[in-house]
PDB file of C-alpha atoms in Angstrom:
ATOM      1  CA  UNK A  16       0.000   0.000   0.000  1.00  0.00           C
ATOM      2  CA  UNK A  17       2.850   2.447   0.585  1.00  0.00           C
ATOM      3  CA  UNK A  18       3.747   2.456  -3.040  1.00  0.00           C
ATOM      4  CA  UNK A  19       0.807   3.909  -3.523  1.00  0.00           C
ATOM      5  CA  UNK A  20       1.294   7.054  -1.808  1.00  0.00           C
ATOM      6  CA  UNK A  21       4.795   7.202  -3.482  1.00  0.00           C
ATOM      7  CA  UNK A  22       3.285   6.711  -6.990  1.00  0.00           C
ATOM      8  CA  UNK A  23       0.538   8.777  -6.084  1.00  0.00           C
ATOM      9  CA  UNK A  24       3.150  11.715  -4.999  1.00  0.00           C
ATOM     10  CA  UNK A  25       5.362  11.231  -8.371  1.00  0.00           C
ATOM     11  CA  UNK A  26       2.116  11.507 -10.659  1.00  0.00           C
ATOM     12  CA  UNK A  27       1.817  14.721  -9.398  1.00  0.00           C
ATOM     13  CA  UNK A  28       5.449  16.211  -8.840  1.00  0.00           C
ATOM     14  CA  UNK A  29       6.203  15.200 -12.505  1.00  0.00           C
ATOM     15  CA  UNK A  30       3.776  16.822 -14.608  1.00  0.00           C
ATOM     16  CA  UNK A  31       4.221  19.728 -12.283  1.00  0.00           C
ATOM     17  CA  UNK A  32       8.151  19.958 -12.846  1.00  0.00           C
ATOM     18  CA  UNK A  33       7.513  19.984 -16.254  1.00  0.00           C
ATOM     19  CA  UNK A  34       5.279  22.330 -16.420  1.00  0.00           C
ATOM     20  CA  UNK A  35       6.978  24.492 -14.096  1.00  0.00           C
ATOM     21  CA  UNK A  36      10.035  24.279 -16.034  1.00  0.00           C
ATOM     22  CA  UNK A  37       8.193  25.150 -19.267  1.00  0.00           C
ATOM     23  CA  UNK A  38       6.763  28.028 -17.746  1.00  0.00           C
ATOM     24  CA  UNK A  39      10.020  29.632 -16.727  1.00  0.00           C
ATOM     25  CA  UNK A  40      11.273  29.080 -20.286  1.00  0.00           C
ATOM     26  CA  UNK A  41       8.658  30.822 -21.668  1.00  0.00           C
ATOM     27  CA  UNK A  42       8.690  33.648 -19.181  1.00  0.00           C
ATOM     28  CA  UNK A  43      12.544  34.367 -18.598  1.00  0.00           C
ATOM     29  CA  UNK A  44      14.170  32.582 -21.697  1.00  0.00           C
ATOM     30  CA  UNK A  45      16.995  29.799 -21.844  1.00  0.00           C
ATOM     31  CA  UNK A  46      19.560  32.410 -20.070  1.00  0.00           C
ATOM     32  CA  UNK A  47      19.488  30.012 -16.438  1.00  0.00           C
ATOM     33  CA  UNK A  48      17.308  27.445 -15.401  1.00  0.00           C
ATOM     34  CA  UNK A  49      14.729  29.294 -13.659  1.00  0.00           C
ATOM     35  CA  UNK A  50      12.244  26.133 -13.644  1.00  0.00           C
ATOM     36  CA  UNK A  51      15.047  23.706 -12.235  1.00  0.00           C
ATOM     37  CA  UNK A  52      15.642  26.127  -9.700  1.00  0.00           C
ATOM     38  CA  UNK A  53      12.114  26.649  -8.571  1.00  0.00           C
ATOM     39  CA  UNK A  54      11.125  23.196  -8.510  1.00  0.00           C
ATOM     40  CA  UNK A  55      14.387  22.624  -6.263  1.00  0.00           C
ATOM     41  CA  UNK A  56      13.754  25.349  -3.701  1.00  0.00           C
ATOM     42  CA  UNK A  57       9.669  24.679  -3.268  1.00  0.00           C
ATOM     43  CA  UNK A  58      10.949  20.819  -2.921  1.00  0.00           C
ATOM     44  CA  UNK A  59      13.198  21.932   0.011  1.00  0.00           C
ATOM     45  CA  UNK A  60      10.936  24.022   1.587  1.00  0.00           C
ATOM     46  CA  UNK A  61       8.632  21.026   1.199  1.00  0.00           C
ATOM     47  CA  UNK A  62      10.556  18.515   2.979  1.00  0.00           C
ATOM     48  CA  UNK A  63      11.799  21.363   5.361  1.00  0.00           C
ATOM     49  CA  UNK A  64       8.047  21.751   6.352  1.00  0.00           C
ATOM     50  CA  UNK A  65       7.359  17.633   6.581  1.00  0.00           C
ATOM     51  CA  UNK A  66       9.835  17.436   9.675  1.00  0.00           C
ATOM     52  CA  UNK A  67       6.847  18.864  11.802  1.00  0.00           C
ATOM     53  CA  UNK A  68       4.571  16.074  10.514  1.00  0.00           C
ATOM     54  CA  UNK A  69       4.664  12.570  11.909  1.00  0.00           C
ATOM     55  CA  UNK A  70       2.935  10.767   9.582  1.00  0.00           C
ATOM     56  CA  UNK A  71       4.631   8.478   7.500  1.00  0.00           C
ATOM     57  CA  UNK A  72       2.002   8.277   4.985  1.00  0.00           C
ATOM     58  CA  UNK A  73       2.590  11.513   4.414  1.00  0.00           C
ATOM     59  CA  UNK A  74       5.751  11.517   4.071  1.00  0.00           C
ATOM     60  CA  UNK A  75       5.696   8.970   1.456  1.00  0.00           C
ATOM     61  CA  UNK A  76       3.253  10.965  -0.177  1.00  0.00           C
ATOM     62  CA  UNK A  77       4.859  14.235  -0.434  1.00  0.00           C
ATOM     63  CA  UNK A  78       8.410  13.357   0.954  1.00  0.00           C
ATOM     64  CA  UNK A  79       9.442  10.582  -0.925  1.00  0.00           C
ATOM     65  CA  UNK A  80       6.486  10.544  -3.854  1.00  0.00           C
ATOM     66  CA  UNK A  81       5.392  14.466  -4.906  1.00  0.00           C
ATOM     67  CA  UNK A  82       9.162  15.964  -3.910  1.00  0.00           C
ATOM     68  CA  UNK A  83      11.172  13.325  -5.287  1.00  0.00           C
ATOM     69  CA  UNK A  84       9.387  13.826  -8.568  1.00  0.00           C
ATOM     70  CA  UNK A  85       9.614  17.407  -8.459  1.00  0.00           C
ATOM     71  CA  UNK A  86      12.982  18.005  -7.083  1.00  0.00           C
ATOM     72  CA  UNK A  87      15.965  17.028  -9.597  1.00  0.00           C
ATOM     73  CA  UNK A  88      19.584  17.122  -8.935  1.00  0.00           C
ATOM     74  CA  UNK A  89      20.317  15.340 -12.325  1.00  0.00           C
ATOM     75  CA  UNK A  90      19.007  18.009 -14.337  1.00  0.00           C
ATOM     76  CA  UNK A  91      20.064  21.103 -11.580  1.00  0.00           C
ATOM     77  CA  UNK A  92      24.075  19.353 -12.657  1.00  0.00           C
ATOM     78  CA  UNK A  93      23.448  18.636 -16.661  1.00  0.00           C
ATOM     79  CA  UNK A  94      22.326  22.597 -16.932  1.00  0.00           C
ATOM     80  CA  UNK A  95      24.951  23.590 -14.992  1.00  0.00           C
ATOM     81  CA  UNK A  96      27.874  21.775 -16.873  1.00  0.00           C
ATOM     82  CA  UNK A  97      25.916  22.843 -20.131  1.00  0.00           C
ATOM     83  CA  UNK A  98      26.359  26.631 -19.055  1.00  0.00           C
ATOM     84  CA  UNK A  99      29.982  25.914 -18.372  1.00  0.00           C
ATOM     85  CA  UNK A 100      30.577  24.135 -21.741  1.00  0.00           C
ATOM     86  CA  UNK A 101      28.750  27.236 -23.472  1.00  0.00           C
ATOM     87  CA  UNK A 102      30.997  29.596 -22.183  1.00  0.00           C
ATOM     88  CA  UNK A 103      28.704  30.998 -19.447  1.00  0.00           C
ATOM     89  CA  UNK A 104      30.939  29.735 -16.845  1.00  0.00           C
ATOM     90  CA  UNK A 105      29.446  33.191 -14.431  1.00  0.00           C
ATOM     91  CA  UNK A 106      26.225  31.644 -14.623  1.00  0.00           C
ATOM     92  CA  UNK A 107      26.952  28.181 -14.037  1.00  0.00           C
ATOM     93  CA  UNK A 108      28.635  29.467 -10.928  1.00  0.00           C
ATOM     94  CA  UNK A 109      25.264  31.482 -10.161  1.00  0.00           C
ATOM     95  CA  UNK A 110      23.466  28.418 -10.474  1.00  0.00           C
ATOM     96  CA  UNK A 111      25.549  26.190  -8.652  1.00  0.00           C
ATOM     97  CA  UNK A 112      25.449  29.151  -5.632  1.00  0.00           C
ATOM     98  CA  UNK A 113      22.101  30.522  -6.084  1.00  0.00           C
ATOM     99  CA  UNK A 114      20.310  27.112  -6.273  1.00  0.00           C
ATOM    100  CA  UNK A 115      22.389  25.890  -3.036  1.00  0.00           C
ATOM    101  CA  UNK A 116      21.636  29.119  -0.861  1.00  0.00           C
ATOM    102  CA  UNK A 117      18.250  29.070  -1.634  1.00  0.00           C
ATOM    103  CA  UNK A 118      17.677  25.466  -1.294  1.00  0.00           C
ATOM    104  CA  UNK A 119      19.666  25.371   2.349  1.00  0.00           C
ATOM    105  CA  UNK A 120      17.220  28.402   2.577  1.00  0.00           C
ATOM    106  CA  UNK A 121      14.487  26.846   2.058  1.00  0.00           C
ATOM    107  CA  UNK A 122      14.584  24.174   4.039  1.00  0.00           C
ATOM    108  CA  UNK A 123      15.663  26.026   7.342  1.00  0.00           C
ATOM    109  CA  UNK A 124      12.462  28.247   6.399  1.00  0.00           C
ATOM    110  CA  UNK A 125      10.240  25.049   5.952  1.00  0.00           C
ATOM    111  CA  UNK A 126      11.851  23.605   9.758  1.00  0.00           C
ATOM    112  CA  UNK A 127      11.275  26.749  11.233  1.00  0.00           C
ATOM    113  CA  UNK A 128       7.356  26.775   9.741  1.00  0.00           C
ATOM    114  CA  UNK A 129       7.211  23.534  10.796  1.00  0.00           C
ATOM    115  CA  UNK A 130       7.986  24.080  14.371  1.00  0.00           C
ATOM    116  CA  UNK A 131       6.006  26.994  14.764  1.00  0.00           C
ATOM    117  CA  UNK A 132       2.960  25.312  13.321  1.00  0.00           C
ATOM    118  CA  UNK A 133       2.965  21.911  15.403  1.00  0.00           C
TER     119      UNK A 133
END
């Protein structure tokens, strides 16, 4: 039954990175990876703001199912390397330093919701 709430999580985090990521392409242009980036932060914040929940069906629903799905650290390091190889080397480093502030960022901010809330 737990697969469930996994598979259940994924069919929904997918479909919503990729939309998200089209949507920021649209919007702001190949330049960075706005969409990675966004998906990766609102995934931290995510799992930031699960620590306050004991459920584990819950966690396997939005933890390990909708974030896992949403999140990507495959396609955060192929964008990254293909900014470097492109000759945008300053905004691979941007990338690389933006995405990792904001995601450490976002998680602290999701903890700190978290244990305020419950």
């Amino acid at each position: 039954m737990n697969w469930l709430l996994v598979v259940a999580g994924a069919a929904i985090g997918a479909p919503l990175r990729y939309l998200t990521d089209r949507l920021a392409k649209a919007r702001f242009g190949l330049g960075l990876p706005w969409g990675t980036f966004a998906v990766n932060v609102v995934g931290s914040f995510v799992l930031g703001l699960l620590t306050g929940v004991s459920s584990e069906r819950l966690h396997l629903l939005l933890g390990t199912g909708l974030c896992g799905a949403l999140t990507t650290y495959s396609t955060f390091s192929y964008e990254t390397l293909k900014l470097y190889e492109g000759g945008a080397k300053g905004y691979a480093a941007l990338n690389v330093a933006g995405s990792l502030a904001a995601g450490l960022g976002a998680v602290w901010l999701g903890v700190e919701t978290a244990t305020r809330l419950w």
